Amino acid sequence: MNADLVLRGGRVFTAVGHRPFCSALAAQGGLVVACGEERDVASLVGPRTRVVELDGRLALPGFHDAHTHLLGAGLTQDELSLTGARSPEECSLRVRERALERARGEWIVGRGWDPDLFPGRAWPERSALDLAAPA
C-alpha cells in the first residue's frame, strides 16, 4: 500500500500523550496510517504519493469546530449586519433602510460595526440612530 500523503523532516504534532510529536507521518484516504520516524514511513512512499518536506517546520492537525448554537444563529439572521460600514453615517443609513421594512417602534438589533474603520474612530450616536428609526 502506498500513502496518499507523507509529511517528513519536521515535527508533526500528534496530540497523543505518550508521543506528542513524530518526525514523519503517512496518510491514506484521509486517515493516518503511520507516524514515527522517516524510516517508519519510507516504504509507504510510491510514485503518486504527495511528499511534503517540512524542513524542520511544525505540522499541526486541522482544528475544526463545526457546530452552532441554534437560537443564537437564528436570531442573528434577523439582525442588521453593520459589518464593513465605513462611518457612523453609513450605520444610520442601514438602520433607516431596515426601519422602512419594519413596523414603527419595532426593535432593530444590529451588530458588526467597527469604529476602527470610521474616520476618527467615531462611534454611531444614539441621536442619529433615533432619527434613522424613530420609535
PDB file of N, CA and C in Angstrom, residues 53-134:
ATOM      1  N   GLU A  53       8.038  18.032   2.286  1.00  0.00           N
ATOM      2  CA  GLU A  53       9.261  18.174   3.087  1.00  0.00           C
ATOM      3  C   GLU A  53       9.048  19.332   4.057  1.00  0.00           C
ATOM      4  N   LEU A  54       9.013  19.024   5.318  1.00  0.00           N
ATOM      5  CA  LEU A  54       8.732  20.055   6.324  1.00  0.00           C
ATOM      6  C   LEU A  54       9.931  20.948   6.620  1.00  0.00           C
ATOM      7  N   ASP A  55      11.128  20.480   6.299  1.00  0.00           N
ATOM      8  CA  ASP A  55      12.337  21.283   6.535  1.00  0.00           C
ATOM      9  C   ASP A  55      12.385  21.864   7.944  1.00  0.00           C
ATOM     10  N   GLY A  56      12.074  21.023   8.928  1.00  0.00           N
ATOM     11  CA  GLY A  56      12.158  21.434  10.324  1.00  0.00           C
ATOM     12  C   GLY A  56      10.931  22.164  10.848  1.00  0.00           C
ATOM     13  N   ARG A  57       9.965  22.445   9.980  1.00  0.00           N
ATOM     14  CA  ARG A  57       8.765  23.169  10.422  1.00  0.00           C
ATOM     15  C   ARG A  57       7.818  22.257  11.186  1.00  0.00           C
ATOM     16  N   LEU A  58       6.850  22.865  11.827  1.00  0.00           N
ATOM     17  CA  LEU A  58       5.853  22.170  12.626  1.00  0.00           C
ATOM     18  C   LEU A  58       4.585  21.971  11.803  1.00  0.00           C
ATOM     19  N   ALA A  59       4.027  20.771  11.829  1.00  0.00           N
ATOM     20  CA  ALA A  59       2.740  20.476  11.191  1.00  0.00           C
ATOM     21  C   ALA A  59       1.726  20.183  12.287  1.00  0.00           C
ATOM     22  N   LEU A  60       0.580  20.836  12.196  1.00  0.00           N
ATOM     23  CA  LEU A  60      -0.493  20.663  13.179  1.00  0.00           C
ATOM     24  C   LEU A  60      -1.708  20.060  12.495  1.00  0.00           C
ATOM     25  N   PRO A  61      -2.485  19.284  13.222  1.00  0.00           N
ATOM     26  CA  PRO A  61      -3.712  18.754  12.619  1.00  0.00           C
ATOM     27  C   PRO A  61      -4.690  19.898  12.389  1.00  0.00           C
ATOM     28  N   GLY A  62      -5.625  19.686  11.482  1.00  0.00           N
ATOM     29  CA  GLY A  62      -6.662  20.692  11.262  1.00  0.00           C
ATOM     30  C   GLY A  62      -7.541  20.793  12.490  1.00  0.00           C
ATOM     31  N   PHE A  63      -7.820  21.996  12.882  1.00  0.00           N
ATOM     32  CA  PHE A  63      -8.714  22.206  14.016  1.00  0.00           C
ATOM     33  C   PHE A  63     -10.068  22.609  13.450  1.00  0.00           C
ATOM     34  N   HIS A  64     -11.056  21.780  13.635  1.00  0.00           N
ATOM     35  CA  HIS A  64     -12.379  22.017  13.074  1.00  0.00           C
ATOM     36  C   HIS A  64     -13.390  22.047  14.202  1.00  0.00           C
ATOM     37  N   ASP A  65     -14.272  23.002  14.135  1.00  0.00           N
ATOM     38  CA  ASP A  65     -15.345  23.096  15.107  1.00  0.00           C
ATOM     39  C   ASP A  65     -16.598  23.458  14.331  1.00  0.00           C
ATOM     40  N   ALA A  66     -17.306  22.465  13.887  1.00  0.00           N
ATOM     41  CA  ALA A  66     -18.477  22.688  13.045  1.00  0.00           C
ATOM     42  C   ALA A  66     -19.744  22.480  13.865  1.00  0.00           C
ATOM     43  N   HIS A  67     -20.068  23.460  14.658  1.00  0.00           N
ATOM     44  CA  HIS A  67     -21.321  23.398  15.388  1.00  0.00           C
ATOM     45  C   HIS A  67     -21.904  24.798  15.464  1.00  0.00           C
ATOM     46  N   THR A  68     -23.132  24.867  15.859  1.00  0.00           N
ATOM     47  CA  THR A  68     -23.765  26.178  16.019  1.00  0.00           C
ATOM     48  C   THR A  68     -24.700  26.125  17.218  1.00  0.00           C
ATOM     49  N   HIS A  69     -24.970  27.259  17.756  1.00  0.00           N
ATOM     50  CA  HIS A  69     -25.962  27.416  18.811  1.00  0.00           C
ATOM     51  C   HIS A  69     -27.216  27.893  18.090  1.00  0.00           C
ATOM     52  N   LEU A  70     -28.191  27.022  17.945  1.00  0.00           N
ATOM     53  CA  LEU A  70     -29.318  27.272  17.055  1.00  0.00           C
ATOM     54  C   LEU A  70     -30.080  28.545  17.365  1.00  0.00           C
ATOM     55  N   LEU A  71     -30.371  28.810  18.610  1.00  0.00           N
ATOM     56  CA  LEU A  71     -31.123  30.020  18.938  1.00  0.00           C
ATOM     57  C   LEU A  71     -30.342  31.262  18.530  1.00  0.00           C
ATOM     58  N   GLY A  72     -29.068  31.305  18.910  1.00  0.00           N
ATOM     59  CA  GLY A  72     -28.247  32.464  18.547  1.00  0.00           C
ATOM     60  C   GLY A  72     -28.098  32.621  17.047  1.00  0.00           C
ATOM     61  N   ALA A  73     -27.904  31.502  16.340  1.00  0.00           N
ATOM     62  CA  ALA A  73     -27.763  31.560  14.886  1.00  0.00           C
ATOM     63  C   ALA A  73     -29.048  32.045  14.237  1.00  0.00           C
ATOM     64  N   GLY A  74     -30.185  31.588  14.756  1.00  0.00           N
ATOM     65  CA  GLY A  74     -31.466  32.032  14.212  1.00  0.00           C
ATOM     66  C   GLY A  74     -31.705  33.505  14.461  1.00  0.00           C
ATOM     67  N   LEU A  75     -31.411  33.960  15.671  1.00  0.00           N
ATOM     68  CA  LEU A  75     -31.599  35.376  15.989  1.00  0.00           C
ATOM     69  C   LEU A  75     -30.680  36.258  15.154  1.00  0.00           C
ATOM     70  N   THR A  76     -29.480  35.796  14.886  1.00  0.00           N
ATOM     71  CA  THR A  76     -28.528  36.549  14.067  1.00  0.00           C
ATOM     72  C   THR A  76     -29.081  36.793  12.666  1.00  0.00           C
ATOM     73  N   GLN A  77     -29.869  35.852  12.159  1.00  0.00           N
ATOM     74  CA  GLN A  77     -30.433  36.001  10.816  1.00  0.00           C
ATOM     75  C   GLN A  77     -31.370  37.196  10.729  1.00  0.00           C
ATOM     76  N   ASP A  78     -31.929  37.599  11.861  1.00  0.00           N
ATOM     77  CA  ASP A  78     -32.853  38.731  11.880  1.00  0.00           C
ATOM     78  C   ASP A  78     -32.148  40.043  12.227  1.00  0.00           C
ATOM     79  N   GLU A  79     -30.879  39.967  12.587  1.00  0.00           N
ATOM     80  CA  GLU A  79     -30.157  41.176  12.975  1.00  0.00           C
ATOM     81  C   GLU A  79     -29.646  41.923  11.757  1.00  0.00           C
ATOM     82  N   LEU A  80     -29.471  43.194  11.921  1.00  0.00           N
ATOM     83  CA  LEU A  80     -28.940  44.059  10.872  1.00  0.00           C
ATOM     84  C   LEU A  80     -27.419  43.980  10.888  1.00  0.00           C
ATOM     85  N   SER A  81     -26.840  43.565   9.789  1.00  0.00           N
ATOM     86  CA  SER A  81     -25.380  43.491   9.714  1.00  0.00           C
ATOM     87  C   SER A  81     -24.811  44.873   9.420  1.00  0.00           C
ATOM     88  N   LEU A  82     -23.939  45.315  10.290  1.00  0.00           N
ATOM     89  CA  LEU A  82     -23.234  46.578  10.097  1.00  0.00           C
ATOM     90  C   LEU A  82     -21.775  46.328   9.736  1.00  0.00           C
ATOM     91  N   THR A  83     -21.458  45.080   9.442  1.00  0.00           N
ATOM     92  CA  THR A  83     -20.101  44.707   9.067  1.00  0.00           C
ATOM     93  C   THR A  83     -19.697  45.456   7.800  1.00  0.00           C
ATOM     94  N   GLY A  84     -18.521  46.031   7.836  1.00  0.00           N
ATOM     95  CA  GLY A  84     -17.994  46.739   6.674  1.00  0.00           C
ATOM     96  C   GLY A  84     -18.459  48.174   6.543  1.00  0.00           C
ATOM     97  N   ALA A  85     -19.359  48.626   7.428  1.00  0.00           N
ATOM     98  CA  ALA A  85     -19.785  50.032   7.378  1.00  0.00           C
ATOM     99  C   ALA A  85     -18.556  50.917   7.589  1.00  0.00           C
ATOM    100  N   ARG A  86     -18.433  51.955   6.786  1.00  0.00           N
ATOM    101  CA  ARG A  86     -17.235  52.794   6.814  1.00  0.00           C
ATOM    102  C   ARG A  86     -17.394  54.077   7.624  1.00  0.00           C
ATOM    103  N   SER A  87     -18.582  54.292   8.223  1.00  0.00           N
ATOM    104  CA  SER A  87     -18.791  55.505   9.007  1.00  0.00           C
ATOM    105  C   SER A  87     -20.040  55.343   9.860  1.00  0.00           C
ATOM    106  N   PRO A  88     -20.173  56.164  10.889  1.00  0.00           N
ATOM    107  CA  PRO A  88     -21.418  56.160  11.661  1.00  0.00           C
ATOM    108  C   PRO A  88     -22.614  56.513  10.773  1.00  0.00           C
ATOM    109  N   GLU A  89     -22.393  57.376   9.785  1.00  0.00           N
ATOM    110  CA  GLU A  89     -23.484  57.760   8.881  1.00  0.00           C
ATOM    111  C   GLU A  89     -23.970  56.555   8.067  1.00  0.00           C
ATOM    112  N   GLU A  90     -23.042  55.706   7.651  1.00  0.00           N
ATOM    113  CA  GLU A  90     -23.445  54.508   6.923  1.00  0.00           C
ATOM    114  C   GLU A  90     -24.244  53.576   7.828  1.00  0.00           C
ATOM    115  N   CYS A  91     -23.875  53.492   9.098  1.00  0.00           N
ATOM    116  CA  CYS A  91     -24.659  52.701  10.051  1.00  0.00           C
ATOM    117  C   CYS A  91     -26.076  53.253  10.134  1.00  0.00           C
ATOM    118  N   SER A  92     -26.195  54.570  10.247  1.00  0.00           N
ATOM    119  CA  SER A  92     -27.522  55.197  10.321  1.00  0.00           C
ATOM    120  C   SER A  92     -28.333  54.925   9.067  1.00  0.00           C
ATOM    121  N   LEU A  93     -27.693  54.980   7.906  1.00  0.00           N
ATOM    122  CA  LEU A  93     -28.384  54.706   6.646  1.00  0.00           C
ATOM    123  C   LEU A  93     -28.907  53.268   6.626  1.00  0.00           C
ATOM    124  N   ARG A  94     -28.100  52.329   7.066  1.00  0.00           N
ATOM    125  CA  ARG A  94     -28.541  50.933   7.102  1.00  0.00           C
ATOM    126  C   ARG A  94     -29.706  50.752   8.071  1.00  0.00           C
ATOM    127  N   VAL A  95     -29.636  51.452   9.207  1.00  0.00           N
ATOM    128  CA  VAL A  95     -30.741  51.390  10.169  1.00  0.00           C
ATOM    129  C   VAL A  95     -31.997  51.972   9.541  1.00  0.00           C
ATOM    130  N   ARG A  96     -31.890  53.096   8.844  1.00  0.00           N
ATOM    131  CA  ARG A  96     -33.039  53.732   8.190  1.00  0.00           C
ATOM    132  C   ARG A  96     -33.668  52.768   7.171  1.00  0.00           C
ATOM    133  N   GLU A  97     -32.839  52.116   6.369  1.00  0.00           N
ATOM    134  CA  GLU A  97     -33.350  51.163   5.374  1.00  0.00           C
ATOM    135  C   GLU A  97     -34.080  50.002   6.041  1.00  0.00           C
ATOM    136  N   ARG A  98     -33.536  49.508   7.145  1.00  0.00           N
ATOM    137  CA  ARG A  98     -34.197  48.408   7.853  1.00  0.00           C
ATOM    138  C   ARG A  98     -35.503  48.887   8.484  1.00  0.00           C
ATOM    139  N   ALA A  99     -35.514  50.120   8.987  1.00  0.00           N
ATOM    140  CA  ALA A  99     -36.723  50.654   9.618  1.00  0.00           C
ATOM    141  C   ALA A  99     -37.873  50.727   8.618  1.00  0.00           C
ATOM    142  N   LEU A 100     -37.580  50.980   7.357  1.00  0.00           N
ATOM    143  CA  LEU A 100     -38.616  51.027   6.328  1.00  0.00           C
ATOM    144  C   LEU A 100     -39.275  49.665   6.110  1.00  0.00           C
ATOM    145  N   GLU A 101     -38.573  48.596   6.485  1.00  0.00           N
ATOM    146  CA  GLU A 101     -39.093  47.237   6.334  1.00  0.00           C
ATOM    147  C   GLU A 101     -39.865  46.762   7.568  1.00  0.00           C
ATOM    148  N   ARG A 102     -39.804  47.535   8.637  1.00  0.00           N
ATOM    149  CA  ARG A 102     -40.379  47.118   9.915  1.00  0.00           C
ATOM    150  C   ARG A 102     -41.536  48.026  10.317  1.00  0.00           C
ATOM    151  N   ALA A 103     -42.339  47.522  11.227  1.00  0.00           N
ATOM    152  CA  ALA A 103     -43.408  48.338  11.805  1.00  0.00           C
ATOM    153  C   ALA A 103     -42.774  49.391  12.708  1.00  0.00           C
ATOM    154  N   ARG A 104     -43.399  50.563  12.741  1.00  0.00           N
ATOM    155  CA  ARG A 104     -42.893  51.648  13.599  1.00  0.00           C
ATOM    156  C   ARG A 104     -42.795  51.154  15.042  1.00  0.00           C
ATOM    157  N   GLY A 105     -41.666  51.421  15.668  1.00  0.00           N
ATOM    158  CA  GLY A 105     -41.450  51.038  17.054  1.00  0.00           C
ATOM    159  C   GLY A 105     -40.877  49.637  17.233  1.00  0.00           C
ATOM    160  N   GLU A 106     -40.810  48.859  16.154  1.00  0.00           N
ATOM    161  CA  GLU A 106     -40.247  47.514  16.261  1.00  0.00           C
ATOM    162  C   GLU A 106     -38.726  47.617  16.425  1.00  0.00           C
ATOM    163  N   TRP A 107     -38.200  46.784  17.280  1.00  0.00           N
ATOM    164  CA  TRP A 107     -36.762  46.809  17.551  1.00  0.00           C
ATOM    165  C   TRP A 107     -35.953  46.456  16.309  1.00  0.00           C
ATOM    166  N   ILE A 108     -34.828  47.139  16.178  1.00  0.00           N
ATOM    167  CA  ILE A 108     -33.831  46.795  15.170  1.00  0.00           C
ATOM    168  C   ILE A 108     -32.546  46.535  15.935  1.00  0.00           C
ATOM    169  N   VAL A 109     -32.058  45.326  15.835  1.00  0.00           N
ATOM    170  CA  VAL A 109     -30.821  44.951  16.519  1.00  0.00           C
ATOM    171  C   VAL A 109     -29.752  44.797  15.454  1.00  0.00           C
ATOM    172  N   GLY A 110     -28.647  45.500  15.637  1.00  0.00           N
ATOM    173  CA  GLY A 110     -27.546  45.430  14.682  1.00  0.00           C
ATOM    174  C   GLY A 110     -26.268  44.997  15.361  1.00  0.00           C
ATOM    175  N   ARG A 111     -25.355  44.524  14.534  1.00  0.00           N
ATOM    176  CA  ARG A 111     -24.057  44.106  15.073  1.00  0.00           C
ATOM    177  C   ARG A 111     -23.012  44.165  13.974  1.00  0.00           C
ATOM    178  N   GLY A 112     -21.750  44.173  14.403  1.00  0.00           N
ATOM    179  CA  GLY A 112     -20.652  44.051  13.460  1.00  0.00           C
ATOM    180  C   GLY A 112     -19.965  45.347  13.088  1.00  0.00           C
ATOM    181  N   TRP A 113     -20.430  46.478  13.577  1.00  0.00           N
ATOM    182  CA  TRP A 113     -19.765  47.726  13.223  1.00  0.00           C
ATOM    183  C   TRP A 113     -18.404  47.805  13.905  1.00  0.00           C
ATOM    184  N   ASP A 114     -17.480  48.486  13.272  1.00  0.00           N
ATOM    185  CA  ASP A 114     -16.102  48.534  13.740  1.00  0.00           C
ATOM    186  C   ASP A 114     -15.611  49.977  13.706  1.00  0.00           C
ATOM    187  N   PRO A 115     -15.485  50.616  14.871  1.00  0.00           N
ATOM    188  CA  PRO A 115     -15.064  52.021  14.873  1.00  0.00           C
ATOM    189  C   PRO A 115     -13.668  52.233  14.296  1.00  0.00           C
ATOM    190  N   ASP A 116     -12.862  51.172  14.203  1.00  0.00           N
ATOM    191  CA  ASP A 116     -11.542  51.324  13.591  1.00  0.00           C
ATOM    192  C   ASP A 116     -11.647  51.632  12.101  1.00  0.00           C
ATOM    193  N   LEU A 117     -12.789  51.346  11.496  1.00  0.00           N
ATOM    194  CA  LEU A 117     -12.992  51.656  10.081  1.00  0.00           C
ATOM    195  C   LEU A 117     -13.522  53.069   9.875  1.00  0.00           C
ATOM    196  N   PHE A 118     -13.988  53.720  10.936  1.00  0.00           N
ATOM    197  CA  PHE A 118     -14.639  55.018  10.823  1.00  0.00           C
ATOM    198  C   PHE A 118     -13.614  56.151  10.926  1.00  0.00           C
ATOM    199  N   PRO A 119     -13.827  57.236  10.196  1.00  0.00           N
ATOM    200  CA  PRO A 119     -12.937  58.399  10.325  1.00  0.00           C
ATOM    201  C   PRO A 119     -12.887  58.868  11.779  1.00  0.00           C
ATOM    202  N   GLY A 120     -11.705  59.033  12.280  1.00  0.00           N
ATOM    203  CA  GLY A 120     -11.527  59.495  13.654  1.00  0.00           C
ATOM    204  C   GLY A 120     -11.994  58.502  14.707  1.00  0.00           C
ATOM    205  N   ARG A 121     -12.230  57.266  14.285  1.00  0.00           N
ATOM    206  CA  ARG A 121     -12.711  56.216  15.192  1.00  0.00           C
ATOM    207  C   ARG A 121     -13.981  56.623  15.924  1.00  0.00           C
ATOM    208  N   ALA A 122     -14.827  57.393  15.241  1.00  0.00           N
ATOM    209  CA  ALA A 122     -16.094  57.853  15.823  1.00  0.00           C
ATOM    210  C   ALA A 122     -17.028  56.670  16.038  1.00  0.00           C
ATOM    211  N   TRP A 123     -17.938  56.821  16.963  1.00  0.00           N
ATOM    212  CA  TRP A 123     -18.941  55.801  17.226  1.00  0.00           C
ATOM    213  C   TRP A 123     -20.296  56.305  16.735  1.00  0.00           C
ATOM    214  N   PRO A 124     -21.184  55.397  16.309  1.00  0.00           N
ATOM    215  CA  PRO A 124     -22.539  55.841  15.987  1.00  0.00           C
ATOM    216  C   PRO A 124     -23.182  56.428  17.243  1.00  0.00           C
ATOM    217  N   GLU A 125     -23.879  57.538  17.090  1.00  0.00           N
ATOM    218  CA  GLU A 125     -24.506  58.182  18.244  1.00  0.00           C
ATOM    219  C   GLU A 125     -25.983  57.846  18.297  1.00  0.00           C
ATOM    220  N   ARG A 126     -26.478  57.744  19.502  1.00  0.00           N
ATOM    221  CA  ARG A 126     -27.880  57.385  19.705  1.00  0.00           C
ATOM    222  C   ARG A 126     -28.812  58.344  18.985  1.00  0.00           C
ATOM    223  N   SER A 127     -28.513  59.616  19.039  1.00  0.00           N
ATOM    224  CA  SER A 127     -29.415  60.591  18.421  1.00  0.00           C
ATOM    225  C   SER A 127     -29.547  60.364  16.921  1.00  0.00           C
ATOM    226  N   ALA A 128     -28.456  60.036  16.247  1.00  0.00           N
ATOM    227  CA  ALA A 128     -28.511  59.768  14.812  1.00  0.00           C
ATOM    228  C   ALA A 128     -29.282  58.490  14.528  1.00  0.00           C
ATOM    229  N   LEU A 129     -29.096  57.476  15.364  1.00  0.00           N
ATOM    230  CA  LEU A 129     -29.825  56.224  15.170  1.00  0.00           C
ATOM    231  C   LEU A 129     -31.312  56.400  15.446  1.00  0.00           C
ATOM    232  N   ASP A 130     -31.641  57.232  16.449  1.00  0.00           N
ATOM    233  CA  ASP A 130     -33.050  57.516  16.762  1.00  0.00           C
ATOM    234  C   ASP A 130     -33.727  58.239  15.594  1.00  0.00           C
ATOM    235  N   LEU A 131     -32.999  59.131  14.944  1.00  0.00           N
ATOM    236  CA  LEU A 131     -33.557  59.816  13.766  1.00  0.00           C
ATOM    237  C   LEU A 131     -33.758  58.843  12.608  1.00  0.00           C
ATOM    238  N   ALA A 132     -32.858  57.890  12.493  1.00  0.00           N
ATOM    239  CA  ALA A 132     -32.940  56.922  11.403  1.00  0.00           C
ATOM    240  C   ALA A 132     -34.117  55.967  11.591  1.00  0.00           C
ATOM    241  N   ALA A 133     -34.479  55.691  12.848  1.00  0.00           N
ATOM    242  CA  ALA A 133     -35.578  54.772  13.146  1.00  0.00           C
ATOM    243  C   ALA A 133     -36.359  55.283  14.329  1.00  0.00           C
ATOM    244  N   PRO A 134     -37.198  56.285  14.112  1.00  0.00           N
ATOM    245  CA  PRO A 134     -37.940  56.848  15.242  1.00  0.00           C
ATOM    246  C   PRO A 134     -38.898  55.831  15.854  1.00  0.00           C
TER     247      PRO A 134
END
